Amino acid sequence: MLRKWVGDMCADVRGRSGRMLAVLAGAMLLSAAVPAAAADPAPGGAPLRVVASFSVLGDMVQQIGGDHIALTTIVGPNGDVHDFEPSPKDSKALAHAQLLVVNGLGFETWMPRLVQASGFKGLEVVATRGITPRRLSAGEQALERAEERHARHGHERQRAPTDIDPHAWQSLSNGLIYVQNITAGLIKADPAHAADYQSHANMYIAQIKALDAKLKQALAAIPEARRKVVTSHDAFGYFGLAYGVQFIAATGISNEAEPSAKEMARLIDQIKKQHVPAVFLENVTNPKLIQQIARETGAKMGGELYSDALAAPDQPAGTYLGMFEWNAGKLIYALDPKQH
């Protein structure tokens, strides 16, 4: 069945130039979304007002909360959390919220200011609670320090710790912890619907586990020497650890500065020496840097990956699981020598 899944996916890619894998998510064995809650909110009771910091968390919260919640997502699809500045509209939404769900690990550097400005008094859930953070390598920390030196327009902002990678959702095993933390928060804030929240979470967890196992098997079938790619910024470290793919990032964690000429030369030399087969764009980054790297190294353009934000809701990568299916499909097609 796995071979058929990968074969069907690659055949679809070859048949739709310019829209690789656009039909993939709809044809996958696993659905990328959990059905919304079947039960309506209690008669006369208003839905729980929930704010999620960005689109990945927003989708998770909606899958678990269903019709029992009224959700506001601050940084929406294709939005860059690193470059975000809250507005009065965001402050107003948070002021009326009963539950706030954030990633943590220093990802939403603007959130403490927003919470203070809004006067938020509800319950806050840190979705990464209990996750073992990935520590950045010496090279990754050097990229972070370079970004701090080259911060755009000299604008100073509160930054994440330079030795912690906040992109923990890029591992489906971590995604299970996210679901558990979000479910516990919803139940605490709205115990009347605890059974529904737990039921939705159980269905979601089953889907995450099944997809996790499928992706591990599919990516492990690719020769290890070919499991190397270049991405725009350092957002796929957890994915790499979980699925055995080496990601070489052109910029650091926050994607706020381009590498210097010296750093760029070193990166191009590394790509050539390691025979990296493909480079990928990201939905929240400027494509020019990756396009230049592809030209100068001869590496193949593998298409677009979703890192810090989901696609629009009507797109294949518009959900958390859809994002994983899309990204994995792109990687498999670009890296598997049997597909070329």
CSV table of C-alpha atoms in Angstrom, one decimal:
chain,number,residue,atom,x,y,z
A,1,MET,CA,0.0,0.0,0.0
A,2,LEU,CA,2.9,2.4,0.8
A,3,ARG,CA,4.4,1.7,-2.6
A,4,LYS,CA,1.1,2.5,-4.3
A,5,TRP,CA,0.7,5.7,-2.3
A,6,VAL,CA,4.2,7.0,-3.4
A,7,GLY,CA,3.6,5.8,-6.9
A,8,ASP,CA,0.3,7.5,-7.2
A,9,MET,CA,1.7,10.6,-5.8
A,10,CYS,CA,4.6,10.8,-8.2
A,11,ALA,CA,2.4,10.0,-11.2
A,12,ASP,CA,0.2,12.9,-10.2
A,13,VAL,CA,3.2,15.2,-9.9
A,14,ARG,CA,4.5,14.3,-13.4
A,15,GLY,CA,1.1,14.9,-14.9
A,16,ARG,CA,0.6,18.4,-13.5
A,17,SER,CA,3.6,20.6,-14.3
A,18,GLY,CA,3.6,23.8,-12.3
A,19,ARG,CA,1.1,22.5,-9.8
A,20,MET,CA,3.0,19.6,-8.2
A,21,LEU,CA,1.0,17.5,-5.8
A,22,ALA,CA,-2.0,19.8,-5.9
A,23,VAL,CA,-4.3,16.9,-6.1
A,24,LEU,CA,-2.2,14.8,-3.7
A,25,ALA,CA,-3.9,15.8,-0.4
A,26,GLY,CA,-7.3,15.0,-1.7
A,27,ALA,CA,-6.3,11.6,-3.0
A,28,MET,CA,-4.4,10.6,0.2
A,29,LEU,CA,-5.5,7.7,2.2
A,30,LEU,CA,-5.7,9.8,5.3
A,31,SER,CA,-7.9,12.9,5.5
A,32,ALA,CA,-6.0,16.1,6.4
A,33,ALA,CA,-8.9,17.2,8.7
A,34,VAL,CA,-10.9,15.9,11.6
A,35,PRO,CA,-14.7,16.2,11.3
A,36,ALA,CA,-16.1,19.2,13.1
A,37,ALA,CA,-18.0,18.5,16.3
A,38,ALA,CA,-21.4,16.9,15.7
A,39,ALA,CA,-23.0,18.4,18.8
A,40,ASP,CA,-24.0,22.0,18.9
A,41,PRO,CA,-23.0,24.2,21.8
A,42,ALA,CA,-25.2,23.8,24.8
A,43,PRO,CA,-28.6,25.6,24.4
A,44,GLY,CA,-28.3,29.2,25.4
A,45,GLY,CA,-24.5,28.9,25.9
A,46,ALA,CA,-22.1,31.0,23.8
A,47,PRO,CA,-19.1,29.2,22.3
A,48,LEU,CA,-15.8,29.4,24.0
A,49,ARG,CA,-13.8,32.4,22.7
A,50,VAL,CA,-10.3,31.1,21.8
A,51,VAL,CA,-7.3,33.0,20.3
A,52,ALA,CA,-4.5,31.0,18.6
A,53,SER,CA,-1.2,32.8,17.8
A,54,PHE,CA,-0.7,31.4,14.2
A,55,SER,CA,-2.3,29.2,11.6
A,56,VAL,CA,-0.9,25.8,12.6
A,57,LEU,CA,-2.2,26.2,16.1
A,58,GLY,CA,-5.4,27.6,14.8
A,59,ASP,CA,-6.1,24.5,12.7
A,60,MET,CA,-5.3,22.2,15.6
A,61,VAL,CA,-7.6,24.1,18.0
A,62,GLN,CA,-10.4,24.1,15.5
A,63,GLN,CA,-10.1,20.3,14.9
A,64,ILE,CA,-10.4,19.6,18.6
A,65,GLY,CA,-12.8,22.4,19.5
A,66,GLY,CA,-15.2,22.0,16.6
A,67,ASP,CA,-18.5,23.9,17.0
A,68,HIS,CA,-18.0,24.6,20.7
A,69,ILE,CA,-15.5,27.3,20.1
A,70,ALA,CA,-15.3,30.7,18.4
A,71,LEU,CA,-11.7,30.9,17.1
A,72,THR,CA,-9.6,33.9,16.2
A,73,THR,CA,-6.1,33.2,14.6
A,74,ILE,CA,-3.8,36.2,14.9
A,75,VAL,CA,-1.3,35.3,12.2
A,76,GLY,CA,-3.2,33.6,9.4
A,77,PRO,CA,-2.4,31.5,6.4
A,78,ASN,CA,0.9,32.3,4.6
A,79,GLY,CA,1.7,34.8,7.4
A,80,ASP,CA,5.2,35.2,8.8
A,81,VAL,CA,5.1,35.1,12.6
A,82,HIS,CA,8.7,36.3,12.8
A,83,ASP,CA,7.9,39.5,11.0
A,84,PHE,CA,4.5,40.1,12.6
A,85,GLU,CA,3.4,43.3,14.4
A,86,PRO,CA,0.1,43.1,16.3
A,87,SER,CA,-2.7,45.5,15.5
A,88,PRO,CA,-5.4,47.1,17.7
A,89,LYS,CA,-7.8,44.4,16.2
A,90,ASP,CA,-5.6,41.7,17.6
A,91,SER,CA,-5.5,43.4,21.0
A,92,LYS,CA,-9.3,43.6,21.0
A,93,ALA,CA,-9.7,40.0,20.1
A,94,LEU,CA,-7.4,38.9,22.9
A,95,ALA,CA,-9.1,41.2,25.4
A,96,HIS,CA,-12.3,39.2,24.9
A,97,ALA,CA,-10.8,35.8,24.7
A,98,GLN,CA,-11.3,33.1,27.4
A,99,LEU,CA,-8.4,30.9,26.1
A,100,LEU,CA,-5.1,31.8,24.4
A,101,VAL,CA,-3.0,29.1,22.7
A,102,VAL,CA,0.6,29.9,21.9
A,103,ASN,CA,3.5,27.9,20.6
A,104,GLY,CA,6.1,29.0,23.1
A,105,LEU,CA,9.9,28.4,22.9
A,106,GLY,CA,10.3,32.1,22.0
A,107,PHE,CA,8.4,31.8,18.7
A,108,GLU,CA,5.9,34.6,19.2
A,109,THR,CA,8.3,37.3,20.4
A,110,TRP,CA,5.6,39.9,20.2
A,111,MET,CA,3.0,38.0,22.3
A,112,PRO,CA,4.0,39.3,25.8
A,113,ARG,CA,3.5,42.8,24.7
A,114,LEU,CA,0.2,42.0,23.1
A,115,VAL,CA,-1.0,40.2,26.2
A,116,GLN,CA,-0.1,43.2,28.4
A,117,ALA,CA,-1.6,45.7,26.1
A,118,SER,CA,-4.9,43.8,25.8
A,119,GLY,CA,-5.4,43.1,29.4
A,120,PHE,CA,-6.0,39.4,28.7
A,121,LYS,CA,-7.2,37.6,31.8
A,122,GLY,CA,-8.1,34.2,30.5
A,123,LEU,CA,-6.3,30.8,30.4
A,124,GLU,CA,-3.1,30.5,28.4
A,125,VAL,CA,-2.0,27.2,26.9
A,126,VAL,CA,1.6,26.7,25.8
A,127,ALA,CA,1.3,24.0,23.1
A,128,THR,CA,5.0,23.0,23.4
A,129,ARG,CA,4.8,22.2,27.1
A,130,GLY,CA,6.5,18.8,27.7
A,131,ILE,CA,8.4,18.8,24.4
A,132,THR,CA,12.2,18.3,24.4
A,133,PRO,CA,13.5,21.4,22.6
A,134,ARG,CA,15.9,21.0,19.7
A,135,ARG,CA,19.2,22.8,20.5
A,136,LEU,CA,20.8,24.6,17.5
A,137,SER,CA,24.1,23.5,16.3
A,138,ALA,CA,27.1,25.8,16.4
A,139,GLY,CA,26.6,26.6,12.7
A,140,GLU,CA,22.9,27.4,13.2
A,141,GLN,CA,23.7,29.6,16.1
A,142,ALA,CA,26.2,31.5,13.9
A,143,LEU,CA,23.4,32.1,11.4
A,144,GLU,CA,21.3,33.4,14.3
A,145,ARG,CA,24.0,35.8,15.4
A,146,ALA,CA,24.4,37.0,11.8
A,147,GLU,CA,20.7,37.7,11.6
A,148,GLU,CA,20.9,39.8,14.8
A,149,ARG,CA,23.8,41.8,13.3
A,150,HIS,CA,21.9,42.4,10.0
A,151,ALA,CA,18.4,43.0,11.4
A,152,ARG,CA,16.4,45.0,8.9
A,153,HIS,CA,16.6,48.8,9.3
A,154,GLY,CA,18.2,48.4,12.7
A,155,HIS,CA,14.9,47.6,14.2
A,156,GLU,CA,15.4,45.9,17.6
A,157,ARG,CA,12.9,43.4,18.8
A,158,GLN,CA,12.7,40.8,21.5
A,159,ARG,CA,14.2,37.6,20.1
A,160,ALA,CA,14.0,33.9,20.9
A,161,PRO,CA,16.9,32.3,22.7
A,162,THR,CA,19.6,31.7,20.1
A,163,ASP,CA,20.1,28.0,21.1
A,164,ILE,CA,16.5,26.9,20.9
A,165,ASP,CA,14.5,25.9,17.7
A,166,PRO,CA,10.9,26.9,18.2
A,167,HIS,CA,9.5,25.0,15.2
A,168,ALA,CA,8.5,21.9,17.2
A,169,TRP,CA,5.3,21.3,15.2
A,170,GLN,CA,7.5,20.1,12.3
A,171,SER,CA,7.5,16.6,13.9
A,172,LEU,CA,4.3,14.7,14.1
A,173,SER,CA,5.4,13.1,17.3
A,174,ASN,CA,5.6,16.6,18.8
A,175,GLY,CA,2.2,17.3,17.2
A,176,LEU,CA,0.7,14.7,19.5
A,177,ILE,CA,1.9,16.7,22.5
A,178,TYR,CA,0.5,19.8,21.0
A,179,VAL,CA,-2.9,18.1,20.7
A,180,GLN,CA,-2.8,16.8,24.3
A,181,ASN,CA,-1.9,20.3,25.7
A,182,ILE,CA,-4.6,22.0,23.6
A,183,THR,CA,-7.2,19.4,24.6
A,184,ALA,CA,-6.4,19.8,28.3
A,185,GLY,CA,-6.7,23.6,27.9
A,186,LEU,CA,-10.1,23.4,26.2
A,187,ILE,CA,-11.4,21.0,28.9
A,188,LYS,CA,-10.2,23.3,31.7
A,189,ALA,CA,-11.7,26.4,30.1
A,190,ASP,CA,-15.0,24.6,29.1
A,191,PRO,CA,-15.5,21.4,31.2
A,192,ALA,CA,-19.1,21.1,30.0
A,193,HIS,CA,-17.9,19.9,26.6
A,194,ALA,CA,-15.0,17.8,27.9
A,195,ALA,CA,-16.3,14.6,26.4
A,196,ASP,CA,-16.6,16.1,22.9
A,197,TYR,CA,-13.1,17.7,23.1
A,198,GLN,CA,-11.6,14.4,24.1
A,199,SER,CA,-13.4,12.5,21.4
A,200,HIS,CA,-12.2,14.9,18.7
A,201,ALA,CA,-8.7,14.7,20.1
A,202,ASN,CA,-8.7,10.9,20.0
A,203,MET,CA,-9.7,10.9,16.4
A,204,TYR,CA,-7.1,13.5,15.6
A,205,ILE,CA,-4.3,11.6,17.4
A,206,ALA,CA,-5.1,8.4,15.5
A,207,GLN,CA,-4.7,10.3,12.2
A,208,ILE,CA,-1.5,11.9,13.3
A,209,LYS,CA,0.0,8.5,14.4
A,210,ALA,CA,-1.0,6.9,11.1
A,211,LEU,CA,0.5,9.6,8.9
A,212,ASP,CA,3.7,9.7,11.0
A,213,ALA,CA,4.3,6.0,10.5
A,214,LYS,CA,3.6,6.3,6.8
A,215,LEU,CA,6.0,9.2,6.2
A,216,LYS,CA,8.8,7.5,8.2
A,217,GLN,CA,8.5,4.4,6.0
A,218,ALA,CA,8.3,6.4,2.7
A,219,LEU,CA,11.3,8.6,3.5
A,220,ALA,CA,13.4,5.8,4.9
A,221,ALA,CA,13.1,4.1,1.5
A,222,ILE,CA,15.1,6.9,-0.1
A,223,PRO,CA,18.9,6.4,0.0
A,224,GLU,CA,20.4,8.3,3.0
A,225,ALA,CA,22.9,10.0,0.8
A,226,ARG,CA,20.1,11.7,-1.2
A,227,ARG,CA,18.1,12.8,1.9
A,228,LYS,CA,19.6,16.3,1.8
A,229,VAL,CA,17.9,19.5,0.8
A,230,VAL,CA,18.3,23.3,1.1
A,231,THR,CA,15.5,25.5,2.4
A,232,SER,CA,15.1,29.2,2.8
A,233,HIS,CA,15.4,29.4,6.6
A,234,ASP,CA,16.0,27.1,9.5
A,235,ALA,CA,12.5,25.8,10.1
A,236,PHE,CA,12.7,22.0,9.5
A,237,GLY,CA,15.2,20.8,12.1
A,238,TYR,CA,12.5,18.8,14.0
A,239,PHE,CA,11.3,17.3,10.6
A,240,GLY,CA,14.9,16.3,9.8
A,241,LEU,CA,15.4,14.5,13.2
A,242,ALA,CA,12.0,12.7,12.9
A,243,TYR,CA,12.3,11.5,9.3
A,244,GLY,CA,16.0,11.3,8.6
A,245,VAL,CA,16.3,14.3,6.2
A,246,GLN,CA,19.2,16.8,6.4
A,247,PHE,CA,18.0,20.3,5.9
A,248,ILE,CA,20.6,23.0,5.1
A,249,ALA,CA,19.2,26.5,5.7
A,250,ALA,CA,20.2,29.6,3.8
A,251,THR,CA,19.2,31.8,6.8
A,252,GLY,CA,18.6,31.3,10.5
A,253,ILE,CA,15.5,30.6,12.6
A,254,SER,CA,13.8,34.0,12.2
A,255,ASN,CA,14.3,34.6,8.4
A,256,GLU,CA,15.0,38.3,9.0
A,257,ALA,CA,18.2,38.7,7.1
A,258,GLU,CA,20.0,37.3,4.1
A,259,PRO,CA,23.5,35.7,4.4
A,260,SER,CA,26.5,37.9,3.7
A,261,ALA,CA,28.5,37.3,0.5
A,262,LYS,CA,31.0,35.3,2.5
A,263,GLU,CA,28.3,33.1,4.1
A,264,MET,CA,26.7,32.6,0.7
A,265,ALA,CA,29.9,31.4,-0.8
A,266,ARG,CA,30.4,29.0,2.0
A,267,LEU,CA,26.9,27.7,1.6
A,268,ILE,CA,27.2,27.2,-2.1
A,269,ASP,CA,30.5,25.3,-1.6
A,270,GLN,CA,28.9,23.1,1.0
A,271,ILE,CA,26.0,22.3,-1.3
A,272,LYS,CA,28.3,21.3,-4.2
A,273,LYS,CA,30.6,19.2,-2.0
A,274,GLN,CA,27.7,17.3,-0.4
A,275,HIS,CA,25.9,16.9,-3.8
A,276,VAL,CA,22.6,18.2,-2.4
A,277,PRO,CA,20.0,17.2,-5.0
A,278,ALA,CA,17.3,19.8,-4.4
A,279,VAL,CA,16.5,23.2,-3.0
A,280,PHE,CA,13.1,24.3,-1.8
A,281,LEU,CA,11.2,27.6,-1.5
A,282,GLU,CA,9.0,28.3,1.5
A,283,ASN,CA,5.6,29.9,1.6
A,284,VAL,CA,6.7,32.7,4.0
A,285,THR,CA,10.0,33.7,2.4
A,286,ASN,CA,11.4,35.6,-0.6
A,287,PRO,CA,12.2,33.1,-3.4
A,288,LYS,CA,15.2,35.1,-4.8
A,289,LEU,CA,17.8,33.7,-2.5
A,290,ILE,CA,16.9,30.0,-3.1
A,291,GLN,CA,16.6,30.7,-6.9
A,292,GLN,CA,20.2,32.1,-6.8
A,293,ILE,CA,21.4,29.1,-4.9
A,294,ALA,CA,19.8,26.7,-7.4
A,295,ARG,CA,21.5,28.6,-10.3
A,296,GLU,CA,24.9,28.6,-8.8
A,297,THR,CA,24.9,25.0,-7.6
A,298,GLY,CA,22.9,23.2,-10.2
A,299,ALA,CA,20.6,21.7,-7.6
A,300,LYS,CA,17.1,21.1,-8.7
A,301,MET,CA,14.2,23.4,-7.6
A,302,GLY,CA,12.0,21.1,-5.6
A,303,GLY,CA,9.1,23.5,-5.3
A,304,GLU,CA,7.5,25.1,-2.3
A,305,LEU,CA,7.4,23.8,1.3
A,306,TYR,CA,5.2,25.1,4.1
A,307,SER,CA,7.1,25.9,7.3
A,308,ASP,CA,5.8,28.6,9.6
A,309,ALA,CA,2.3,28.9,8.2
A,310,LEU,CA,-0.4,26.9,6.5
A,311,ALA,CA,-1.7,27.5,3.0
A,312,ALA,CA,-5.2,29.1,2.5
A,313,PRO,CA,-8.0,26.9,3.9
A,314,ASP,CA,-9.1,25.7,0.4
A,315,GLN,CA,-5.5,24.5,-0.5
A,316,PRO,CA,-4.0,21.0,0.0
A,317,ALA,CA,-1.6,22.4,2.7
A,318,GLY,CA,-4.4,24.3,4.4
A,319,THR,CA,-4.4,22.0,7.5
A,320,TYR,CA,-1.7,20.7,9.7
A,321,LEU,CA,-1.9,17.2,8.3
A,322,GLY,CA,-2.3,18.5,4.8
A,323,MET,CA,0.9,20.5,5.2
A,324,PHE,CA,2.8,17.3,6.2
A,325,GLU,CA,1.4,15.4,3.3
A,326,TRP,CA,2.3,18.2,0.9
A,327,ASN,CA,5.8,18.7,2.2
A,328,ALA,CA,6.6,14.9,2.3
A,329,GLY,CA,5.2,14.5,-1.2
A,330,LYS,CA,7.5,17.3,-2.5
A,331,LEU,CA,10.5,15.9,-0.7
A,332,ILE,CA,9.9,12.3,-1.9
A,333,TYR,CA,9.5,13.3,-5.5
A,334,ALA,CA,12.6,15.5,-5.5
A,335,LEU,CA,14.9,13.1,-3.6
A,336,ASP,CA,13.8,9.6,-4.7
A,337,PRO,CA,16.1,8.5,-7.6
A,338,LYS,CA,13.5,6.0,-8.8
A,339,GLN,CA,11.1,8.9,-9.7
A,340,HIS,CA,13.5,10.4,-12.3
